[in-house]
């Protein structure tokens, strides 16, 4: 099979994205309309991983404020006027398509951030993926009380991480 590749997500991909999410995140479910809102607010940050004729993964990112984490399964309502990071909401890939694809997604989001005038990437690491994100240049940030409270909905191992981009 040809190498999986990332492309921009379209509304027609929502069902496939939901199917991957249900397999990868059974304990962190999000409503399809919450996902659809992200595609509407910031389509450039929403990608799918195409492997052969299948969608084998997705990555969702949007402008946000550092040290703030949107609640899971809830609407953003609007993007901040003075966004200072691109927040990677989720990257999830089916096991057979893994291997280099998180690195490739982050490289695309890095370019998107730089062309959007944003110099920092942010995410919440879950499922013990902290070492993987460190490998991709992110570092953990000690949360204040409000952030700690927010992180609790992401499970016990949730770690807020930032990556500053070189100009
Ligand atoms: C997270 C996920 C997308 C990663 O996909 P992937 O294709 O395996 O990731 P990559 O191969 O691009 O990994 C990026 C780097 O981290 C490294 N890495 C992978 N697993 C690692 C681990 N457990 N510890 C340290 N480094 C690790 C890789 O070797 C790679 O480094 P390299 O390019 O220098 O070799 C995939 O595992 C997944 O969908 N997991 C389930 C959902 C999930 O946990 N999402 C993240 C939520 S925050």
XYZ file of N, CA, C and O and ligand atoms in Angstrom:
716
model
N 0.847 -1.200 0.000
C 0.000 0.000 0.000
C 0.884 1.252 0.000
O 1.959 1.242 0.593
N 0.401 2.310 -0.684
C 1.218 3.520 -0.723
C 1.277 4.165 0.668
O 0.427 3.920 1.518
N 2.281 4.986 0.844
C 2.516 5.623 2.134
C 1.321 6.507 2.513
O 0.820 7.261 1.665
N 0.850 6.428 3.772
C -0.259 7.308 4.164
C 0.130 8.777 4.020
O 1.294 9.136 4.210
N -0.846 9.611 3.642
C -0.541 11.035 3.494
C -1.668 11.866 4.108
O -2.836 11.471 4.094
N -1.287 13.033 4.640
C -2.252 13.950 5.240
C -2.841 14.844 4.159
O -2.115 15.279 3.259
N -4.123 15.116 4.264
C -4.742 16.137 3.404
C -5.779 16.899 4.237
O -6.180 16.447 5.303
N -6.208 18.055 3.713
C -7.246 18.842 4.380
C -8.514 18.016 4.525
O -8.896 17.299 3.592
N -9.180 18.105 5.669
C -10.443 17.389 5.874
C -11.601 18.183 5.268
O -11.558 19.416 5.213
N -12.622 17.463 4.792
C -13.832 18.087 4.272
C -15.022 17.603 5.100
O -14.924 16.582 5.799
N -16.132 18.297 4.952
C -17.331 17.909 5.714
C -17.687 16.439 5.444
O -18.126 15.721 6.344
N -17.437 15.973 4.222
C -17.773 14.586 3.872
C -16.929 13.569 4.644
O -17.245 12.381 4.659
N -15.853 14.036 5.280
C -14.979 13.130 6.038
C -15.449 12.950 7.484
O -14.878 12.157 8.235
N -16.468 13.718 7.890
C -16.856 13.719 9.307
C -17.202 12.323 9.826
O -16.818 11.957 10.935
N -17.891 11.551 9.004
C -18.295 10.227 9.468
C -17.067 9.339 9.693
O -16.963 8.635 10.704
N -16.133 9.391 8.736
C -14.919 8.570 8.863
C -14.088 9.016 10.067
O -13.524 8.193 10.792
N -14.028 10.325 10.296
C -13.291 10.830 11.456
C -13.940 10.308 12.740
O -13.262 9.838 13.661
N -15.265 10.361 12.773
C -15.991 9.872 13.951
C -15.733 8.390 14.203
O -15.615 7.950 15.343
N -15.614 7.625 13.108
C -15.382 6.181 13.252
C -13.990 5.916 13.828
O -13.813 5.051 14.692
N -12.985 6.689 13.362
C -11.630 6.533 13.921
C -11.648 6.953 15.393
O -11.109 6.256 16.264
N -12.306 8.067 15.688
C -12.358 8.559 17.074
C -12.977 7.520 17.999
O -12.492 7.294 19.107
N -14.050 6.879 17.534
C -14.731 5.900 18.386
C -13.822 4.706 18.693
O -13.891 4.117 19.771
N -12.944 4.371 17.731
C -12.028 3.240 17.971
C -10.858 3.630 18.854
O -10.376 2.832 19.656
N -10.358 4.850 18.676
C -9.138 5.245 19.388
C -9.458 5.864 20.751
O -8.686 5.731 21.691
N -10.578 6.568 20.839
C -10.898 7.296 22.078
C -12.238 6.856 22.678
O -13.095 7.701 22.931
N -12.422 5.541 22.920
C -13.733 5.128 23.459
C -14.060 5.788 24.802
O -15.228 5.957 25.131
N -13.018 6.177 25.555
C -13.265 6.765 26.881
C -13.307 8.289 26.873
O -13.495 8.909 27.921
N -13.051 8.902 25.698
C -13.086 10.369 25.609
C -14.006 10.769 24.442
O -13.578 11.418 23.498
N -15.275 10.353 24.498
C -16.146 10.592 23.341
C -16.487 12.058 23.150
O -16.620 12.808 24.125
N -16.593 12.471 21.892
C -17.017 13.834 21.565
C -18.118 13.752 20.517
O -18.075 12.925 19.609
N -19.089 14.650 20.644
C -20.218 14.650 19.703
C -19.764 15.085 18.301
O -18.898 15.960 18.189
N -20.368 14.497 17.246
C -19.988 14.886 15.883
C -20.122 16.383 15.641
O -19.322 16.980 14.919
N -21.103 17.040 16.275
C -21.306 18.478 16.018
C -20.192 19.314 16.639
O -19.915 20.428 16.178
N -19.537 18.762 17.676
C -18.398 19.466 18.287
C -17.210 19.433 17.315
O -16.515 20.428 17.107
N -17.031 18.285 16.693
C -15.997 18.147 15.665
C -16.313 19.029 14.452
O -15.437 19.736 13.928
N -17.558 19.019 14.049
C -17.962 19.808 12.874
C -17.718 21.293 13.116
O -17.342 22.029 12.190
N -17.900 21.740 14.345
C -17.674 23.162 14.642
C -16.207 23.538 14.408
O -15.905 24.613 13.868
N -15.289 22.653 14.797
C -13.861 22.942 14.593
C -13.556 23.056 13.102
O -12.778 23.902 12.675
N -14.186 22.194 12.317
C -13.955 22.259 10.863
C -14.510 23.554 10.291
O -13.977 24.093 9.336
N -15.570 24.044 10.884
C -16.179 25.287 10.381
C -15.340 26.491 10.796
O -15.089 27.397 10.004
N -14.855 26.486 12.062
C -14.121 27.648 12.572
C -12.712 27.744 12.006
O -12.187 28.838 11.809
N -12.072 26.579 11.791
C -10.674 26.624 11.344
C -10.371 25.416 10.458
O -9.634 24.508 10.858
N -10.921 25.413 9.237
C -10.754 24.245 8.370
C -9.294 23.928 8.055
O -8.933 22.761 7.895
N -8.450 24.967 8.014
C -7.033 24.711 7.675
C -6.351 23.783 8.675
O -5.372 23.116 8.359
N -6.843 23.766 9.918
C -6.192 22.950 10.954
C -6.702 21.531 11.024
O -6.208 20.737 11.813
N -7.698 21.199 10.201
C -8.319 19.870 10.275
C -7.822 19.022 9.119
O -8.078 19.341 7.955
N -7.128 17.951 9.436
C -6.538 17.090 8.391
C -7.009 15.655 8.600
O -7.305 15.251 9.727
N -7.020 14.893 7.515
C -7.227 13.449 7.630
C -6.032 12.736 7.009
O -5.387 13.255 6.097
N -5.784 11.534 7.525
C -4.694 10.714 7.002
C -5.304 9.694 6.049
O -6.151 8.883 6.457
N -4.885 9.753 4.813
C -5.427 8.843 3.806
C -4.431 7.703 3.603
O -3.260 7.940 3.298
N -4.909 6.475 3.810
C -4.074 5.282 3.602
C -4.804 4.409 2.591
O -5.870 3.870 2.900
N -4.282 4.317 1.385
C -5.026 3.631 0.317
C -6.294 4.407 0.061
O -6.268 5.622 -0.169
N -7.454 3.723 0.150
C -8.736 4.415 -0.063
C -9.420 4.727 1.261
O -10.555 5.190 1.279
N -8.729 4.441 2.362
C -9.365 4.606 3.677
C -8.858 5.851 4.382
O -7.726 6.286 4.153
N -9.687 6.351 5.279
C -9.214 7.377 6.207
C -8.786 6.660 7.475
O -9.586 6.000 8.143
N -7.494 6.767 7.754
C -6.909 5.987 8.849
C -6.563 6.864 10.040
O -6.008 6.365 11.024
N -6.865 8.135 9.965
C -6.546 8.996 11.105
C -6.971 10.419 10.830
O -7.398 10.761 9.719
N -6.871 11.230 11.863
C -7.199 12.644 11.709
C -6.377 13.450 12.704
O -5.878 12.925 13.707
N -6.217 14.720 12.410
C -5.573 15.661 13.327
C -6.366 16.956 13.292
O -6.772 17.410 12.218
N -6.626 17.513 14.466
C -7.438 18.734 14.570
C -6.670 19.769 15.375
O -6.211 19.478 16.484
N -6.532 20.963 14.815
C -5.835 22.036 15.523
C -6.537 23.357 15.241
O -7.142 23.527 14.174
N -6.446 24.280 16.188
C -7.067 25.599 15.991
C -6.331 26.636 16.837
O -5.704 26.292 17.854
N -6.401 27.905 16.452
C -5.777 28.948 17.264
C -6.422 28.997 18.649
O -7.642 28.840 18.773
N -5.587 29.248 19.656
C -6.117 29.315 21.029
C -5.170 30.135 21.894
O -4.194 30.707 21.368
N -5.453 30.191 23.184
C -4.604 30.935 24.107
C -3.750 29.949 24.900
O -4.252 28.915 25.348
N -2.479 30.304 25.103
C -1.602 29.429 25.887
C -2.133 29.288 27.320
O -2.708 30.219 27.869
N -1.914 28.115 27.889
C -2.324 27.781 29.263
C -3.838 27.688 29.422
O -4.338 27.639 30.537
N -4.550 27.671 28.307
C -6.001 27.442 28.360
C -6.303 26.202 27.536
O -5.720 26.015 26.472
N -7.231 25.413 28.042
C -7.584 24.172 27.357
C -9.100 24.145 27.167
O -9.838 24.250 28.145
N -9.569 24.016 25.928
C -11.020 23.942 25.735
C -11.558 22.667 26.386
O -10.869 21.644 26.375
N -12.769 22.707 26.928
C -13.322 21.490 27.532
C -13.563 20.441 26.453
O -13.841 20.779 25.304
N -13.450 19.182 26.828
C -13.721 18.104 25.880
C -15.212 18.071 25.568
O -16.035 18.386 26.426
N -15.539 17.667 24.371
C -16.931 17.483 23.954
C -17.778 18.740 24.171
O -18.946 18.660 24.551
N -17.172 19.906 23.956
C -17.948 21.140 24.079
C -17.537 22.105 22.963
O -16.455 21.974 22.389
N -18.377 23.088 22.713
C -18.141 24.002 21.597
C -17.128 25.085 21.963
O -17.066 25.538 23.100
N -16.348 25.498 20.972
C -15.413 26.610 21.179
C -16.165 27.938 21.116
O -15.701 28.936 21.652
N -17.283 27.950 20.421
C -18.106 29.150 20.148
C -17.412 30.075 19.144
O -17.949 30.392 18.111
N -16.208 30.550 19.480
C -15.452 31.388 18.542
C -13.970 31.258 18.851
O -13.596 30.818 19.941
N -13.140 31.639 17.894
C -11.699 31.616 18.124
C -11.282 32.930 18.777
O -11.894 33.974 18.516
N -10.255 32.908 19.636
C -9.839 34.152 20.288
C -9.273 35.159 19.285
O -8.639 34.767 18.309
N -9.506 36.439 19.534
C -8.991 37.483 18.641
C -7.468 37.540 18.689
O -6.826 37.810 17.685
N -6.912 37.325 19.888
C -5.460 37.477 20.054
C -4.818 36.119 20.349
O -4.068 35.965 21.310
N -5.120 35.130 19.501
C -4.581 33.784 19.725
C -3.055 33.823 19.777
O -2.427 34.517 18.971
N -2.469 33.097 20.742
C -1.007 33.065 20.811
C -0.448 31.649 20.702
O 0.714 31.408 20.995
N -1.302 30.709 20.294
C -0.783 29.365 19.997
C -1.725 28.675 19.022
O -2.879 29.069 18.878
N -1.198 27.663 18.337
C -2.072 26.729 17.625
C -2.197 25.533 18.545
O -1.188 24.911 18.916
N -3.410 25.244 18.946
C -3.671 24.172 19.900
C -4.035 22.900 19.135
O -4.995 22.898 18.352
N -3.254 21.852 19.331
C -3.547 20.563 18.690
C -4.542 19.840 19.582
O -4.193 19.357 20.662
N -5.766 19.825 19.146
C -6.840 19.242 19.956
C -6.697 17.728 20.036
O -6.908 17.128 21.083
N -6.342 17.111 18.907
C -6.277 15.650 18.889
C -5.569 15.189 17.619
O -5.767 15.773 16.553
N -4.757 14.160 17.772
C -4.233 13.422 16.611
C -4.490 11.959 16.919
O -4.074 11.479 17.983
N -5.167 11.265 16.059
C -5.483 9.852 16.308
C -5.365 9.086 15.000
O -5.935 9.497 13.975
N -4.623 7.999 15.044
C -4.333 7.221 13.836
C -4.519 5.738 14.156
O -4.073 5.259 15.219
N -5.158 5.010 13.260
C -5.336 3.568 13.458
C -3.963 2.890 13.445
O -3.051 3.330 12.735
N -3.824 1.817 14.242
C -2.494 1.213 14.433
C -1.747 0.885 13.142
O -0.545 1.139 13.040
N -2.417 0.353 12.119
C -1.707 -0.081 10.914
C -1.073 1.068 10.138
O -0.171 0.845 9.326
N -1.568 2.289 10.345
C -1.052 3.435 9.565
C -0.025 4.251 10.349
O 0.460 5.267 9.865
N 0.318 3.810 11.557
C 1.246 4.590 12.388
C 2.688 4.402 11.940
O 3.033 3.435 11.289
N 3.511 5.326 12.364
C 4.934 5.268 12.049
C 5.309 6.481 11.224
O 5.175 6.489 9.996
N 5.686 7.551 11.909
C 6.096 8.770 11.215
C 4.969 9.745 10.932
O 5.211 10.857 10.471
N 3.723 9.345 11.183
C 2.624 10.219 10.752
C 2.345 11.357 11.739
O 1.889 12.429 11.330
N 2.629 11.148 13.043
C 2.479 12.262 13.988
C 3.533 13.328 13.674
O 3.245 14.524 13.654
N 4.738 12.878 13.379
C 5.798 13.835 13.006
C 5.389 14.633 11.750
O 5.554 15.844 11.694
N 4.833 13.937 10.780
C 4.424 14.610 9.537
C 3.281 15.605 9.806
O 3.264 16.714 9.261
N 2.335 15.230 10.666
C 1.218 16.137 10.987
C 1.749 17.397 11.685
O 1.383 18.519 11.327
N 2.618 17.196 12.668
C 3.147 18.346 13.412
C 3.937 19.269 12.475
O 3.851 20.494 12.579
N 4.654 18.694 11.523
C 5.409 19.524 10.569
C 4.440 20.395 9.759
O 4.697 21.576 9.512
N 3.296 19.835 9.368
C 2.308 20.615 8.609
C 1.694 21.711 9.476
O 1.481 22.839 9.029
N 1.409 21.374 10.729
C 0.784 22.354 11.629
C 1.785 23.458 11.986
O 1.417 24.612 12.162
N 3.049 23.077 12.062
C 4.096 24.084 12.311
C 4.099 25.113 11.169
O 4.118 26.321 11.405
N 4.054 24.640 9.940
C 4.027 25.555 8.792
C 2.792 26.443 8.833
O 2.852 27.647 8.588
N 1.663 25.828 9.173
C 0.405 26.576 9.253
C 0.503 27.672 10.315
O 0.060 28.804 10.108
N 1.107 27.319 11.474
C 1.259 28.313 12.548
C 2.101 29.476 12.047
O 1.721 30.641 12.195
N 3.227 29.160 11.442
C 4.144 30.219 11.023
C 3.491 31.127 9.979
O 3.618 32.347 10.049
N 2.741 30.528 9.058
C 2.089 31.379 8.049
C 0.907 32.140 8.652
O 0.432 33.116 8.069
N 0.421 31.708 9.821
C -0.664 32.428 10.503
C -0.110 33.439 11.506
O -0.885 34.037 12.265
N 1.216 33.569 11.582
C 1.815 34.508 12.520
C 1.776 34.036 13.964
O 1.773 34.842 14.894
N 1.733 32.726 14.163
C 1.679 32.140 15.513
C 2.973 31.372 15.744
O 3.390 30.593 14.888
N 3.608 31.602 16.914
C 4.956 31.072 17.130
C 5.015 29.936 18.152
O 6.098 29.505 18.546
N 3.856 29.429 18.580
C 3.857 28.377 19.601
C 2.791 27.333 19.279
O 1.690 27.692 18.848
N 3.125 26.062 19.486
C 2.139 24.979 19.406
C 1.834 24.508 20.824
O 2.724 24.523 21.690
N 0.601 24.086 21.066
C 0.192 23.609 22.386
C -0.620 22.333 22.228
O -1.241 22.107 21.179
N -0.623 21.501 23.256
C -1.471 20.300 23.250
C -1.584 19.743 24.666
O -0.845 20.140 25.564
N -2.520 18.829 24.816
C -2.610 18.043 26.052
C -2.241 16.619 25.690
O -2.919 15.980 24.874
N -1.159 16.136 26.280
C -0.760 14.755 26.052
C -1.624 13.842 26.921
O -1.813 14.100 28.103
N -2.160 12.782 26.293
C -2.915 11.778 27.059
C -2.344 10.389 26.760
O -1.495 10.233 25.879
N -2.821 9.397 27.489
C -2.411 7.991 27.300
C -0.890 7.818 27.397
O -0.315 6.995 26.677
N -0.222 8.604 28.215
C 1.214 8.400 28.358
C 2.004 8.690 27.103
O 3.039 8.061 26.839
N 1.539 9.636 26.265
C 2.264 9.982 25.033
C 3.275 11.113 25.247
O 3.819 11.643 24.283
N 3.529 11.463 26.514
C 4.408 12.602 26.782
C 5.783 12.444 26.113
O 6.299 13.386 25.505
N 6.383 11.242 26.201
C 7.722 11.046 25.621
C 7.687 11.233 24.100
O 8.621 11.778 23.507
N 6.605 10.795 23.489
C 6.467 10.974 22.028
C 6.443 12.463 21.680
O 7.143 12.913 20.766
N 5.675 13.243 22.428
C 5.586 14.681 22.127
C 6.899 15.380 22.442
O 7.284 16.332 21.754
N 7.599 14.906 23.477
C 8.918 15.491 23.767
C 9.852 15.259 22.584
O 10.630 16.139 22.214
N 9.735 14.090 22.004
C 10.560 13.755 20.832
C 10.261 14.726 19.683
O 11.119 14.997 18.847
N 9.043 15.239 19.663
C 8.648 16.181 18.604
C 8.829 17.634 19.041
O 8.299 18.547 18.408
N 9.561 17.845 20.124
C 9.955 19.209 20.502
C 9.076 19.892 21.537
O 9.309 21.053 21.866
N 8.050 19.207 22.043
C 7.185 19.811 23.055
C 7.789 19.610 24.441
O 8.513 18.640 24.684
N 7.476 20.531 25.360
C 7.922 20.353 26.741
C 6.731 20.546 27.680
O 5.830 21.365 27.412
N 6.709 19.790 28.796
C 5.583 19.920 29.721
C 5.620 21.248 30.456
O 6.701 21.792 30.716
N 4.446 21.784 30.768
C 4.343 23.056 31.467
C 3.554 22.806 32.748
O 2.504 22.156 32.711
N 4.073 23.317 33.874
C 3.366 23.127 35.147
C 2.039 23.894 35.085
O 2.029 25.085 34.791
N 0.913 23.214 35.351
C -0.387 23.891 35.232
C -0.717 24.723 36.470
O -0.353 24.342 37.582
N -1.382 25.864 36.277
C -1.917 26.582 37.437
C -3.225 25.877 37.847
O -3.637 24.891 37.220
N -3.882 26.391 38.899
C -5.038 25.675 39.451
C -6.154 25.537 38.415
O -6.780 24.477 38.284
N -6.391 26.612 37.636
C -7.490 26.570 36.652
C -7.198 25.540 35.565
O -8.077 24.773 35.153
N -5.935 25.523 35.114
C -5.567 24.567 34.064
C -5.634 23.131 34.597
O -6.119 22.226 33.920
N -5.180 22.958 35.839
C -5.215 21.613 36.451
C -6.658 21.104 36.495
O -6.943 19.952 36.192
N -7.538 21.990 36.848
C -8.949 21.639 36.937
C -9.461 21.196 35.556
O -10.132 20.174 35.417
N -9.120 21.962 34.531
C -9.539 21.651 33.162
C -8.978 20.311 32.680
O -9.650 19.519 32.029
N -7.711 20.067 33.049
C -7.042 18.846 32.578
C -7.689 17.590 33.149
O -7.568 16.511 32.562
N -8.383 17.740 34.261
C -8.913 16.549 34.924
C -9.897 15.797 34.011
O -10.017 14.580 34.096
N -10.561 16.511 33.080
C -11.512 15.816 32.205
C -10.786 14.995 31.136
O -11.418 14.247 30.386
N -9.473 15.156 31.021
C -8.691 14.433 30.013
C -8.035 13.166 30.563
O -7.205 12.563 29.898
N -8.334 12.797 31.803
C -7.756 11.581 32.365
C -6.519 11.878 33.199
O -5.937 12.968 33.128
N -6.123 10.864 33.979
C -5.099 11.068 35.006
C -3.731 11.462 34.439
O -2.995 12.222 35.062
N -3.376 10.953 33.248
C -2.010 11.207 32.753
C -1.922 12.489 31.913
O -0.886 12.765 31.308
N -3.003 13.277 31.862
C -3.017 14.456 30.988
C -1.930 15.453 31.376
O -1.783 15.815 32.534
N -1.150 15.876 30.395
C -0.045 16.821 30.611
C -0.127 17.932 29.574
O -0.174 17.653 28.366
N -0.159 19.173 30.029
C -0.185 20.305 29.093
C 1.237 20.555 28.595
O 2.184 20.599 29.388
N 1.386 20.707 27.276
C 2.730 20.845 26.695
C 2.749 21.957 25.649
O 1.755 22.194 24.958
N 3.899 22.612 25.542
C 4.087 23.681 24.556
C 5.324 23.394 23.713
O 6.250 22.709 24.163
N 5.318 23.950 22.531
C 6.523 23.918 21.697
C 6.678 25.287 21.032
O 5.780 25.719 20.286
N 7.779 25.955 21.320
C 8.052 27.237 20.669
C 8.681 26.946 19.305
O 9.548 26.074 19.186
N 8.247 27.667 18.299
C 8.756 27.441 16.946
C 9.880 28.411 16.647
O 9.813 29.577 17.025
N 10.869 27.911 15.932
C 11.945 28.797 15.487
C 11.373 29.710 14.412
O 10.578 29.282 13.585
N 11.760 30.972 14.453
C 11.271 31.952 13.441
C 11.782 31.559 12.058
O 12.891 31.121 11.920
C -0.048 9.453 18.773
C -0.011 8.823 17.388
C -0.797 9.662 16.408
C 1.454 8.743 16.962
O 1.558 8.290 15.622
P 2.926 7.703 15.053
O 2.865 7.644 13.583
O 3.206 6.445 15.782
O 3.955 8.817 15.532
P 5.434 9.085 14.944
O 6.029 7.795 14.463
O 5.378 10.208 13.994
O 6.164 9.490 16.294
C 6.789 10.728 16.490
C 8.132 10.488 17.152
O 7.940 9.972 18.476
C 8.672 8.741 18.614
N 7.901 7.876 19.518
C 6.852 7.090 19.234
N 6.436 6.483 20.341
C 7.230 6.882 21.334
C 7.317 6.599 22.721
N 6.456 5.755 23.318
N 8.276 7.205 23.454
C 9.149 8.061 22.873
N 9.132 8.372 21.553
C 8.175 7.776 20.812
C 8.789 8.204 17.210
O 9.900 7.328 17.092
C 8.971 9.475 16.411
O 10.301 9.951 16.513
P 11.280 9.900 15.220
O 10.505 10.531 14.092
O 12.442 10.726 15.648
O 11.556 8.453 15.012
C -0.599 7.388 17.416
O 0.198 6.588 18.235
C -2.037 7.362 17.940
O -2.974 7.610 17.207
N -2.195 7.029 19.226
C -3.529 6.962 19.858
C -4.131 8.335 20.061
C -3.233 9.257 20.858
O -2.626 8.868 21.852
N -3.183 10.491 20.405
C -2.415 11.528 21.058
C -3.274 12.245 21.995
S -2.389 13.568 22.771
